[in-house]
mmCIF file of C-alpha atoms and ligand atoms in Angstrom:
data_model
loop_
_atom_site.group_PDB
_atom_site.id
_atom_site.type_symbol
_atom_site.label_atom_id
_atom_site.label_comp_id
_atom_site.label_asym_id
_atom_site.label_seq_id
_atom_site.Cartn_x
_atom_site.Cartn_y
_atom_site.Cartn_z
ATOM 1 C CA UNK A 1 0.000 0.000 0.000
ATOM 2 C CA UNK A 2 1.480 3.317 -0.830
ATOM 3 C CA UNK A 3 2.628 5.549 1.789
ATOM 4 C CA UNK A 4 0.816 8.887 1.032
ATOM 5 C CA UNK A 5 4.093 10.984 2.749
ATOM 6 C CA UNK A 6 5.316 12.898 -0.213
ATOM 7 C CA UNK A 7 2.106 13.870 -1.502
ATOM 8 C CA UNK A 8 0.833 17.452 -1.438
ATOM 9 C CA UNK A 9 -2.589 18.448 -0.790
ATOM 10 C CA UNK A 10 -4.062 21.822 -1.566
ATOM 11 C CA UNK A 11 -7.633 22.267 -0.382
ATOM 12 C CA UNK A 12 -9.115 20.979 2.755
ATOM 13 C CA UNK A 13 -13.005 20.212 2.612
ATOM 14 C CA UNK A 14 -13.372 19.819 6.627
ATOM 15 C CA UNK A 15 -17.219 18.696 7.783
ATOM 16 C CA UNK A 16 -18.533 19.547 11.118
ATOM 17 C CA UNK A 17 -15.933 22.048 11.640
ATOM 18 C CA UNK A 18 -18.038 24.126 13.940
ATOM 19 C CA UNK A 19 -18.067 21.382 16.279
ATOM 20 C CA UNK A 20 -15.939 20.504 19.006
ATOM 21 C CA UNK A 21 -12.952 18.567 17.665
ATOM 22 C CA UNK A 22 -13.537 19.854 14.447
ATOM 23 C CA UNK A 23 -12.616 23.936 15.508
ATOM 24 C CA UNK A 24 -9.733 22.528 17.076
ATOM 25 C CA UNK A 25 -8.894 20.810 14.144
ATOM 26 C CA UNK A 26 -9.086 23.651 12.028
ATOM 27 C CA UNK A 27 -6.886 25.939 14.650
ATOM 28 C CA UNK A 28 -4.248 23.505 14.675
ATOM 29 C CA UNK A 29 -4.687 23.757 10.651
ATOM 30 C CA UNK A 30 -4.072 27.199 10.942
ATOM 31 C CA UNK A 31 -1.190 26.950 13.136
ATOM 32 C CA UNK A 32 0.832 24.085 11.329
ATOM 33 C CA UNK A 33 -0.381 25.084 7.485
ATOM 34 C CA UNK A 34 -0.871 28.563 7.174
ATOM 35 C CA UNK A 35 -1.062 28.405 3.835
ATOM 36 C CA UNK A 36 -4.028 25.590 3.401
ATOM 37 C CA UNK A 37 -6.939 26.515 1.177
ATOM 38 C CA UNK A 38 -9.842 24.615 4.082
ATOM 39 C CA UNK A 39 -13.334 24.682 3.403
ATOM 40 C CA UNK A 40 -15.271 24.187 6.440
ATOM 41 C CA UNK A 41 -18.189 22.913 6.484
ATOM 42 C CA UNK A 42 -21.195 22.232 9.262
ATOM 43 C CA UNK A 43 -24.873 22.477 9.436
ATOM 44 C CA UNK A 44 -24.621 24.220 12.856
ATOM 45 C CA UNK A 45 -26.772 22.003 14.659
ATOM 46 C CA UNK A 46 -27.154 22.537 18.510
ATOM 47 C CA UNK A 47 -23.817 20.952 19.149
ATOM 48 C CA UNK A 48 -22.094 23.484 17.289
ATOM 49 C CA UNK A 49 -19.949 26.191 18.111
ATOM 50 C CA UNK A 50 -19.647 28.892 15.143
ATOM 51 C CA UNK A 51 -18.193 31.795 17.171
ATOM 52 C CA UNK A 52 -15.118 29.471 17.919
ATOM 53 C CA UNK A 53 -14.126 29.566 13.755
ATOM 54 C CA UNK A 54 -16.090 32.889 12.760
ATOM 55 C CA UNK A 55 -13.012 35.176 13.327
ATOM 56 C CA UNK A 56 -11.085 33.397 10.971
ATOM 57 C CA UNK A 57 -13.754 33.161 8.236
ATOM 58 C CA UNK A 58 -14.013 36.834 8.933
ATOM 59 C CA UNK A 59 -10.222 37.114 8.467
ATOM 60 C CA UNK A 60 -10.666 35.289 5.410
ATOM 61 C CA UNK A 61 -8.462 32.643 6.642
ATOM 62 C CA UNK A 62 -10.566 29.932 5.867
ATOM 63 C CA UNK A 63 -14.197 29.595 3.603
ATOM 64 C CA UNK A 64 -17.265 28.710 5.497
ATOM 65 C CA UNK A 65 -20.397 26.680 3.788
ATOM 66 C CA UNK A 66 -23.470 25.488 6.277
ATOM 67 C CA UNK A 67 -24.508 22.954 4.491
ATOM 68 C CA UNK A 68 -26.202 19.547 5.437
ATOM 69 C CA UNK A 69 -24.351 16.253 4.912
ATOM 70 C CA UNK A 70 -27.570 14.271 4.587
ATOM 71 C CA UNK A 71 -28.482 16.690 1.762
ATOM 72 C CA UNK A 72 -26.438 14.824 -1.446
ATOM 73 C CA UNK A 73 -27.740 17.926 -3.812
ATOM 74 C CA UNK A 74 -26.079 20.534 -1.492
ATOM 75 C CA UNK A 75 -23.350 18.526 -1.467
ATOM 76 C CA UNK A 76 -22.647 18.036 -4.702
ATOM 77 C CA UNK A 77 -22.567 21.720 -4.958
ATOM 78 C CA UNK A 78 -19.965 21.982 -2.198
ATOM 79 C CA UNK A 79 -17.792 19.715 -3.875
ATOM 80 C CA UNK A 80 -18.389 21.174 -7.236
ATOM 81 C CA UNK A 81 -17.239 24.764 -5.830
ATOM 82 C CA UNK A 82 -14.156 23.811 -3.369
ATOM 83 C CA UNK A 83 -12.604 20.728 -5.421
ATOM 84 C CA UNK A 84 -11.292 19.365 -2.094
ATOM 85 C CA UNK A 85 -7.952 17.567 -1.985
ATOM 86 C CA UNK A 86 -8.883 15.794 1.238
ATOM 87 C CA UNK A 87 -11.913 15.284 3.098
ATOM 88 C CA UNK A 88 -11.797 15.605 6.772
ATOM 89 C CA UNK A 89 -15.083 13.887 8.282
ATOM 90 C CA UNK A 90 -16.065 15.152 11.435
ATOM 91 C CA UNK A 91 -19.497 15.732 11.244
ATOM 92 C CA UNK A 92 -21.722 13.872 13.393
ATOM 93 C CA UNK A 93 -24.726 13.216 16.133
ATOM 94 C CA UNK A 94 -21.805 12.987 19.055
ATOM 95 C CA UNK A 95 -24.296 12.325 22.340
ATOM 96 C CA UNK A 96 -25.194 9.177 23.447
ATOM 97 C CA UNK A 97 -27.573 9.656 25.697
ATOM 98 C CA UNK A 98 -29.499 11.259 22.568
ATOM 99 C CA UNK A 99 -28.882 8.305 20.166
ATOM 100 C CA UNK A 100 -30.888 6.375 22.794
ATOM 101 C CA UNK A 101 -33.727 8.984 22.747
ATOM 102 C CA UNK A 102 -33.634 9.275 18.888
ATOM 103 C CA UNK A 103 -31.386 6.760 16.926
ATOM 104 C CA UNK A 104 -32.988 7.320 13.593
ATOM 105 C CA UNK A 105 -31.354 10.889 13.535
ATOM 106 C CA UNK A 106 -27.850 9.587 13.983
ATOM 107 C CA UNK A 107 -28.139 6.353 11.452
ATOM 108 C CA UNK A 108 -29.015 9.053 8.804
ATOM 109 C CA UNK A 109 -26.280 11.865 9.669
ATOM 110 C CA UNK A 110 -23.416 9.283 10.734
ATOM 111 C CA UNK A 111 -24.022 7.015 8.526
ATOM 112 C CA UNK A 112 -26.036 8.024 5.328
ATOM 113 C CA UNK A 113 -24.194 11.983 5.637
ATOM 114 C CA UNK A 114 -21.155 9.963 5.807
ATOM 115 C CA UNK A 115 -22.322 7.525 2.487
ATOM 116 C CA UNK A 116 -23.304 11.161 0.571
ATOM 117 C CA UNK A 117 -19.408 12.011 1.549
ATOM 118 C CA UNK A 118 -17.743 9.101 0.100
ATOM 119 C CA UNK A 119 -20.074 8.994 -3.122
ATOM 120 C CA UNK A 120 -19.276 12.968 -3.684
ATOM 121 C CA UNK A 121 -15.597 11.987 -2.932
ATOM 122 C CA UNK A 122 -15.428 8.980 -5.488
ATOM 123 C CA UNK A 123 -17.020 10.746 -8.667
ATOM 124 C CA UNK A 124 -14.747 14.338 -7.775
ATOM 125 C CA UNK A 125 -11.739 11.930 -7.354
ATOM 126 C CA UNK A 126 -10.839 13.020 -3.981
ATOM 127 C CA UNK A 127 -7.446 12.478 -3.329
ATOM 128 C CA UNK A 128 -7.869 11.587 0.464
ATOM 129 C CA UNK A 129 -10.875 10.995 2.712
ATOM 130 C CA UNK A 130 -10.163 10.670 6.082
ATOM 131 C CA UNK A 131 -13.195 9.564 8.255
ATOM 132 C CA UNK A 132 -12.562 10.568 12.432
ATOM 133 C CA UNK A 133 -14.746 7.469 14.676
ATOM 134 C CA UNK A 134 -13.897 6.550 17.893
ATOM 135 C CA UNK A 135 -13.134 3.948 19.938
ATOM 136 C CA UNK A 136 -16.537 3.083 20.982
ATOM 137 C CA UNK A 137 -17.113 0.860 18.262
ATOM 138 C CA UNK A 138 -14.885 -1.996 20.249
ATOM 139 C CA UNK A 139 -17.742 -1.766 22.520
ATOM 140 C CA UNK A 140 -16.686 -2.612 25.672
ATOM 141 C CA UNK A 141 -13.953 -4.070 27.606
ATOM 142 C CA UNK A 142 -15.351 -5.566 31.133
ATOM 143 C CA UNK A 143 -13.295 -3.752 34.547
ATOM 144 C CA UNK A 144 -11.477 -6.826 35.625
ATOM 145 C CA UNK A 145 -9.845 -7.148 31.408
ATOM 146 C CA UNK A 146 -6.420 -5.711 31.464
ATOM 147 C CA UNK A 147 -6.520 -6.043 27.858
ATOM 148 C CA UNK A 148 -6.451 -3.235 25.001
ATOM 149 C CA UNK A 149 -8.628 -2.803 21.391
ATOM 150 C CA UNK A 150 -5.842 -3.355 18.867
ATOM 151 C CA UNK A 151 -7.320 -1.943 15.231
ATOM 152 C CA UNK A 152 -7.862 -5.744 13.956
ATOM 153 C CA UNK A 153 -10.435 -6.046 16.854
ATOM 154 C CA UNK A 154 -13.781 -7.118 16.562
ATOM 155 C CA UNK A 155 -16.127 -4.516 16.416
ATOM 156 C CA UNK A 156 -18.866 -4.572 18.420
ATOM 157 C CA UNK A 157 -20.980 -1.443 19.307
ATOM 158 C CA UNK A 158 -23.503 -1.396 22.333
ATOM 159 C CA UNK A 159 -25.183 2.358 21.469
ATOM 160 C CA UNK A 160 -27.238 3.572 18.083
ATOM 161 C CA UNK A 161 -24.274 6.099 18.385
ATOM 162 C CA UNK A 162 -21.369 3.595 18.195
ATOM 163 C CA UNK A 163 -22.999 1.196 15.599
ATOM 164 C CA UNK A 164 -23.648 4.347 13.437
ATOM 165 C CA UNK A 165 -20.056 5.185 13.823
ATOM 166 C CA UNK A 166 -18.939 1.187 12.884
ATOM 167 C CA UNK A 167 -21.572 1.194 9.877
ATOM 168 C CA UNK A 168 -20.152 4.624 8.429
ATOM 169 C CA UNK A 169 -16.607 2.843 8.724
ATOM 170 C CA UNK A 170 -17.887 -0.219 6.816
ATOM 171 C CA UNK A 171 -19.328 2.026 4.224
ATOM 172 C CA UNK A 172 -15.498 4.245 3.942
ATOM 173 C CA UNK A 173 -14.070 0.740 4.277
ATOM 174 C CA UNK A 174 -16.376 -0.346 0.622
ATOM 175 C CA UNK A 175 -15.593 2.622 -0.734
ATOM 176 C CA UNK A 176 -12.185 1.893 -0.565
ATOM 177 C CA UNK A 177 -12.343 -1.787 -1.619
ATOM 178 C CA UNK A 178 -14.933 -1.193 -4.126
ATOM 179 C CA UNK A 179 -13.821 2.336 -5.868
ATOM 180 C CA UNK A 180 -10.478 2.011 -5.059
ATOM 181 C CA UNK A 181 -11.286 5.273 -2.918
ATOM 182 C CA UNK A 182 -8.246 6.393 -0.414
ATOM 183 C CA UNK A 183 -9.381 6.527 2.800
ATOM 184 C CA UNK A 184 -7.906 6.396 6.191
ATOM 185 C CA UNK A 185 -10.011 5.606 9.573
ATOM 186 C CA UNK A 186 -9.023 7.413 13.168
ATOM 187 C CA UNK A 187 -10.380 5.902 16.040
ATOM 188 C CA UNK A 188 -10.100 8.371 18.670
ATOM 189 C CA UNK A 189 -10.829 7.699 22.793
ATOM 190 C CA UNK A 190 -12.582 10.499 24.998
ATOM 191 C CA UNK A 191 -11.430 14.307 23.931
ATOM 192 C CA UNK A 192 -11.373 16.980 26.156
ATOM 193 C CA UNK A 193 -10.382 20.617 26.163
ATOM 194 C CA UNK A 194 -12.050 23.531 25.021
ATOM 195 C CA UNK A 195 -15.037 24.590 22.858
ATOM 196 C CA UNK A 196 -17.102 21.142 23.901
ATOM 197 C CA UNK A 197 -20.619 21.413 24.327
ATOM 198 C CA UNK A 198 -21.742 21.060 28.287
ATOM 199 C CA UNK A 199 -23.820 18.337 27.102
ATOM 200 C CA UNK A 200 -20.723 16.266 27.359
ATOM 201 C CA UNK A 201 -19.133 15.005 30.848
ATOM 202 C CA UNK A 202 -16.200 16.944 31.424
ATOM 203 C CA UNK A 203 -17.765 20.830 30.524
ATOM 204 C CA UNK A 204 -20.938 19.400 32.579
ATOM 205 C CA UNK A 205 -19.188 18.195 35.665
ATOM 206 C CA UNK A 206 -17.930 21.321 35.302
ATOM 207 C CA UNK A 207 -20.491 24.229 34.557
ATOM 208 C CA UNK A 208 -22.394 22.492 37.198
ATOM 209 C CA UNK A 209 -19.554 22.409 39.890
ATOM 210 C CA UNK A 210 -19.548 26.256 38.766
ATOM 211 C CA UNK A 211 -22.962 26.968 40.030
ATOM 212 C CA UNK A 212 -23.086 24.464 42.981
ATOM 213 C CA UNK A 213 -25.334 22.181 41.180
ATOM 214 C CA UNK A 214 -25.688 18.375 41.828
ATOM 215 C CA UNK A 215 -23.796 16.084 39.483
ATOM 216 C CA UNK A 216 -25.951 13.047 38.072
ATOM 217 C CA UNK A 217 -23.786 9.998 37.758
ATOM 218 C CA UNK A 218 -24.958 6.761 35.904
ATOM 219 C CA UNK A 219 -24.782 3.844 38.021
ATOM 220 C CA UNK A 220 -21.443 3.333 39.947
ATOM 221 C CA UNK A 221 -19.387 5.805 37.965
ATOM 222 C CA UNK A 222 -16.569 2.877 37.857
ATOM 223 C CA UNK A 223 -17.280 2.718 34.270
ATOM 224 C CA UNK A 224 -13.406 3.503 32.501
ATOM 225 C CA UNK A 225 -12.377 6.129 29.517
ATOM 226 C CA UNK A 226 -9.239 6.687 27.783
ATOM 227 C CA UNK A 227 -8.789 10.710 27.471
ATOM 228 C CA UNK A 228 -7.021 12.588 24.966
ATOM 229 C CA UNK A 229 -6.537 16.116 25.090
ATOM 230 C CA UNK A 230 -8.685 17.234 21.641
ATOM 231 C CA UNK A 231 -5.284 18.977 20.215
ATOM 232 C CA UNK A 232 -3.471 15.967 20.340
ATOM 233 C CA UNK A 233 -6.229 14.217 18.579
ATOM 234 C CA UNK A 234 -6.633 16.954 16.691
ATOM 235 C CA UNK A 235 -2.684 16.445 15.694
ATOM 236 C CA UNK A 236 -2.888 12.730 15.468
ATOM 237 C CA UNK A 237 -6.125 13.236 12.987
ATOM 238 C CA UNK A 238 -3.276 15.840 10.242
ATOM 239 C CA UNK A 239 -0.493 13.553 11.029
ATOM 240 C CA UNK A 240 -2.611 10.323 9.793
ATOM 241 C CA UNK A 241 -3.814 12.364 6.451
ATOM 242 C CA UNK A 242 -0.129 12.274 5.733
ATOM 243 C CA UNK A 243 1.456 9.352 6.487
ATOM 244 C CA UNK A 244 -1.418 6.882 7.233
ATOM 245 C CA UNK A 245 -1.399 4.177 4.436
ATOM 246 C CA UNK A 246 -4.756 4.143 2.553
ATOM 247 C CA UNK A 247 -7.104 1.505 3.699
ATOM 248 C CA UNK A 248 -5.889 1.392 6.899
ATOM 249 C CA UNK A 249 -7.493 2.357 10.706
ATOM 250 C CA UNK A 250 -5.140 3.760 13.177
ATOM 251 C CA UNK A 251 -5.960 4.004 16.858
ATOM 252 C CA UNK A 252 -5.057 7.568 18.102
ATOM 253 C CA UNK A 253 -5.532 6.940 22.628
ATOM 254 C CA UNK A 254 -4.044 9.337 25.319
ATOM 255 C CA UNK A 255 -3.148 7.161 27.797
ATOM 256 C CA UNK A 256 -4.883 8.416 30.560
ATOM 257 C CA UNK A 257 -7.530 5.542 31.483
ATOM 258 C CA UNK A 258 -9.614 7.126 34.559
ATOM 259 C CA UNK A 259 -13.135 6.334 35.807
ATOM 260 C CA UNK A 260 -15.790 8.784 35.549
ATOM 261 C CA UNK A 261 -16.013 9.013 39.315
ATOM 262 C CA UNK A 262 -12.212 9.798 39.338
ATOM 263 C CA UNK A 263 -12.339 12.347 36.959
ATOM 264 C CA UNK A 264 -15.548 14.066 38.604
ATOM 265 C CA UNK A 265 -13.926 14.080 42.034
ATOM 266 C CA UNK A 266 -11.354 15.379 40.859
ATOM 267 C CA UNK A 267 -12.869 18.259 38.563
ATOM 268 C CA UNK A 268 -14.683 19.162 42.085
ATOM 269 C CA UNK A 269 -10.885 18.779 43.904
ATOM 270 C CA UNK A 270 -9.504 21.362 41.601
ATOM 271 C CA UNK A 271 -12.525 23.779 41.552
ATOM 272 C CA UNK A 272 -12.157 23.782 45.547
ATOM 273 C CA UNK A 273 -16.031 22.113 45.445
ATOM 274 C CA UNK A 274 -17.480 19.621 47.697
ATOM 275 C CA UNK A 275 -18.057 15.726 47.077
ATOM 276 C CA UNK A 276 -21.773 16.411 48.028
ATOM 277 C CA UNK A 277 -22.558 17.615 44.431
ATOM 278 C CA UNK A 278 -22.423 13.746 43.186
ATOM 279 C CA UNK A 279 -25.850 12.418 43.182
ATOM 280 C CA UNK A 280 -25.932 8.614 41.445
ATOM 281 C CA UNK A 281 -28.572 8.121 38.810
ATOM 282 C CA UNK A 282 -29.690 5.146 37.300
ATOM 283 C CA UNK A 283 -27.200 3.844 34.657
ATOM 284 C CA UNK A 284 -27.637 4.283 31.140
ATOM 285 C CA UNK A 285 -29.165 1.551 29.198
ATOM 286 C CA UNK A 286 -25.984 -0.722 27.639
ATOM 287 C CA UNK A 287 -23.018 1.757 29.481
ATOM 288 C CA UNK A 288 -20.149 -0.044 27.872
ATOM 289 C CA UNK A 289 -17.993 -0.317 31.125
ATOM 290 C CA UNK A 290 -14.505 -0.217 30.245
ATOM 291 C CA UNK A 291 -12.635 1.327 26.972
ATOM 292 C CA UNK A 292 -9.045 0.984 26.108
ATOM 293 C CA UNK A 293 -7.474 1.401 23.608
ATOM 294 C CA UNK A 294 -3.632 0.101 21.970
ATOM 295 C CA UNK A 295 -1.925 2.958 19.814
ATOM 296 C CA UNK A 296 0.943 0.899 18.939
ATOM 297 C CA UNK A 297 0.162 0.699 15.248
ATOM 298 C CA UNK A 298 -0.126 4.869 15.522
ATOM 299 C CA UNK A 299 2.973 4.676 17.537
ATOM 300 C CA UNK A 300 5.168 3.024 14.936
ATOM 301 C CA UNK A 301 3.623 3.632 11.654
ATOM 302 C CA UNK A 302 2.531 7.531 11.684
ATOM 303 C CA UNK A 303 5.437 8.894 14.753
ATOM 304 C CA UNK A 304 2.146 9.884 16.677
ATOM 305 C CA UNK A 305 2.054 9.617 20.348
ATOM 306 C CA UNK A 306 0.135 11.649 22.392
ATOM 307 C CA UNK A 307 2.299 14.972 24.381
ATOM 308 C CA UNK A 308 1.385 16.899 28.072
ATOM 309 C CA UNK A 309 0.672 15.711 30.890
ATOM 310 C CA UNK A 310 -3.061 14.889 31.693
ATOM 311 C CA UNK A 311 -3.445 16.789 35.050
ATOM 312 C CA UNK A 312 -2.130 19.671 33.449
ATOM 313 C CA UNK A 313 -4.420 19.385 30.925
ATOM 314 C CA UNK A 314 -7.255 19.228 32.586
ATOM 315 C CA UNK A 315 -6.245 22.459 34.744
ATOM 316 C CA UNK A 316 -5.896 24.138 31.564
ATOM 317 C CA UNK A 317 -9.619 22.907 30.328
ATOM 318 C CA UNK A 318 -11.264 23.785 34.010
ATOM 319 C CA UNK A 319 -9.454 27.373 33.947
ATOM 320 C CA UNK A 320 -11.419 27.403 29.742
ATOM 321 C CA UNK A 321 -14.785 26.734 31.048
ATOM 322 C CA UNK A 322 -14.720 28.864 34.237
ATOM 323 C CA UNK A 323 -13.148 31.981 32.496
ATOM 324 C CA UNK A 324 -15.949 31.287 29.452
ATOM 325 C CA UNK A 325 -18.334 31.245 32.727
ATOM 326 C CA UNK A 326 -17.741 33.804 34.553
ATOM 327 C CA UNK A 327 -17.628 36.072 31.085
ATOM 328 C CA UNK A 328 -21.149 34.678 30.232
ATOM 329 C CA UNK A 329 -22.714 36.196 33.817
ATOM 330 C CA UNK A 330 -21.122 39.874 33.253
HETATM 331 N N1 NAD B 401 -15.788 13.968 21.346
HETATM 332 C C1 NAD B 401 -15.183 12.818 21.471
HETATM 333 O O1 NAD B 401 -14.709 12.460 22.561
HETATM 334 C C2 NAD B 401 -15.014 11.893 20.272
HETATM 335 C C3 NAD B 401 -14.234 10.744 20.428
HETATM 336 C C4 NAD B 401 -14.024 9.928 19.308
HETATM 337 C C5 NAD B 401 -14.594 10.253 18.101
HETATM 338 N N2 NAD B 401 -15.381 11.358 17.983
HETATM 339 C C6 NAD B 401 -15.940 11.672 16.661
HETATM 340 O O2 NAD B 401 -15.368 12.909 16.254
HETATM 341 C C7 NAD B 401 -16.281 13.634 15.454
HETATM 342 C C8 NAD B 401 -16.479 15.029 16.035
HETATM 343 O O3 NAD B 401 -16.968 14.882 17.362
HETATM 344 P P1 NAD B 401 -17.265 16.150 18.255
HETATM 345 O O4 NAD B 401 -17.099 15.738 19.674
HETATM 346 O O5 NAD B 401 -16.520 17.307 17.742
HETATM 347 O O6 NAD B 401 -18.810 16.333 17.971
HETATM 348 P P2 NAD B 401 -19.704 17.661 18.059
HETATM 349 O O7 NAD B 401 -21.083 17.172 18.310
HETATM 350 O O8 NAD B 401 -19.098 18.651 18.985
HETATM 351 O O9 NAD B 401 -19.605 18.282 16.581
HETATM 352 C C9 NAD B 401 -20.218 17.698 15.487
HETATM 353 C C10 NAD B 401 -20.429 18.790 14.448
HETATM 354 O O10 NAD B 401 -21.076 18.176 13.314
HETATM 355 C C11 NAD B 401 -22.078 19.038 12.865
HETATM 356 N N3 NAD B 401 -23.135 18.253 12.212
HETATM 357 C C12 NAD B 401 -24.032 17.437 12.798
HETATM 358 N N4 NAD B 401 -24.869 16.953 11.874
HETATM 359 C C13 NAD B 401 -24.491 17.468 10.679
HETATM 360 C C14 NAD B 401 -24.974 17.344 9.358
HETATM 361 N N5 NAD B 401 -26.038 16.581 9.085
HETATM 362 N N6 NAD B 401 -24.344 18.002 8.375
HETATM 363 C C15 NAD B 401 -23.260 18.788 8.639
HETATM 364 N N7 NAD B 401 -22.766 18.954 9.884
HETATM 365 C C16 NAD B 401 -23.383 18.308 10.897
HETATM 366 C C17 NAD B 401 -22.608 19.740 14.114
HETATM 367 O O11 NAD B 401 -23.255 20.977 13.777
HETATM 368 C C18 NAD B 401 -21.338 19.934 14.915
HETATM 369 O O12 NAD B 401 -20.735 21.185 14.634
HETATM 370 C C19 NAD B 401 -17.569 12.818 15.424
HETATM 371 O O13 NAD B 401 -17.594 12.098 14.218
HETATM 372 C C20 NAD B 401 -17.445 11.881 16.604
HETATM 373 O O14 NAD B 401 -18.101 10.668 16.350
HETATM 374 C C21 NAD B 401 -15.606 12.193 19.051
#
């Protein structure tokens, strides 16, 4: 398989770049390739964060389209316009807890947004389509398993979220096979850092710590996650586009497996908050218990390994939300 290293790309079609790991994705695109032509796209749903990438549409730094990935017509006219190079798939239905409440909504973004991609990206001849899932598709690992998901693991996804993720892989996977199509896969574990929605643990535990409210935990809170820092990822995601060999899935985990109660407790340790605020919930409805993940492969074939050290981080991401906070009640 050919090692896309030497090849250039010039323009940067990057979906649900208004979203959490996708702004961060397009900083750190700023920051390493100033000179990038990136088209980024997102149908601001909810979950998305515009403000985060308006200043540097407004700069003219990078082109902005809202457009719908489950719409192939307004694709097509993307594509038709921006020519990309590479296609960065972000966009997604992220939350779990909502895949339970409506799974139809994330089979038809994850999945059928994800098939309107790959068909726009096979008849423009896309050079590179690099499709970002996560490590929730191993399903789970159970507490007292010491082992890791290697890439050539089973996959095996308990949520409508996760099995949308694995059927939009199988789909980039055909693509690939089929059309001869050159993809690569990232399977990321947990992000955190800035510009996440507070749907999501980390920014919850923590808006809520903020304003003394209670923290619902599902079950136990034993249940483990691998964290990344999103930059890292976000790192991990550019390095893969240029060295990952087409066809091919590459774990991208931080290192940093912590249960949900340790991370809460801690969140409430730094913000100088009291234990009291955790209030145990009924679990959720198949809570994989234990992910983990084995980067080796990402390691040894792309140079990737994730940098910083995880307390530090997570300072850093407390001091984000509280600042954003506190500027929200002037
Ligand atoms: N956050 C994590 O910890 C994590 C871990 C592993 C993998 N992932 C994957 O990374 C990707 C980004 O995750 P995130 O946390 O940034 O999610 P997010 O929910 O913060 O952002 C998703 C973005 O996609 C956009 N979007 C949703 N539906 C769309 C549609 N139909 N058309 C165009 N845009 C649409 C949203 O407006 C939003 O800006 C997702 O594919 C997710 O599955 C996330």
């Amino acid at each position: 398989m050919e090692n896309k290293r030497d090849m250039t790309y010039e323009t940067f079609l990057v979906t649900g770049a208004a979203g959490f790991i996708g702004s961060n994705y397009i900083e750190l695109s700023l920051e390493k390739h100033p000179d990038r032509r990136v088209v980024a796209l997102d149908a601001l749903t909810y979950a998305s964060t515009y403000d985060v990438i308006k200043p540097y549409v407004d700069e003219k730094l990078i082109s902005f389209v809202k457009c719908d990935i489950r719409n192939p017509g307004q694709l097509e006219k993307v594509f038709d316009e921006s020519r990309p190079d590479v296609v960065v798939n972000f966009a997604a239905e992220s939350h779990v807890d909502s895949s339970i409440q409506n799974p139809s909504l994330f089979y038809e973004t994850n999945v059928m947004g994800c098939i309107n991609l790959l068909e726009c990206a096979r008849k423009h001849k896309t050079k590179r389509f690099l499709q970002v899932s996560t490590d929730e598709v191993y399903g789970s690992l159970s507490l007292d398993d010491d082992r890791k998901f290697t890439e050539s693991d089973r996959l095996s996804p308990s949520s409508p979220y996760s099995a949308s993720k694995a059927g939009a892989e199988m789909a980039v996977l055909a693509y690939h096979r089929t059309y001869d199509l050159d993809v690569v896969i990232t399977r990321s574990s947990n992000n955190f850092g800035p510009h996440q929605h507070y749907e999501k643990l980390i920014p919850k535990v923590i808006r809520n710590a903020f304003f003394d409210k209670k923290i619902p935990v599902y079950g136990t809170g034993e249940n483990i996650r691998d964290w990344i820092f999103v930059k890292d990822n976000a790192l991990a995601i550019d390095e893969v586009i240029e060295k990952g060999k087409s066809g091919e899935v590459y774990n991208v985990g931080g290192g940093n497996e912590k249960s949900n109660l340790w991370i809460i407790r801690k969140i409430l340790g730094i913000m100088g908050k009291s234990d009291e605020l955790i209030e145990f919930v009924e679990d959720r409805p198949g809570h994989d218990e234990r992910y983990a993940l084995s980067d080796m492969k990402t390691r040894s074939e792309i140079g990737f390994s994730p940098t910083g050290n995880f307390e530090e981080r997570l300072h850093e991401t407390i001091r984000y939300y509280v600042k954003k906070l506190e500027k929200a009640l002037r």
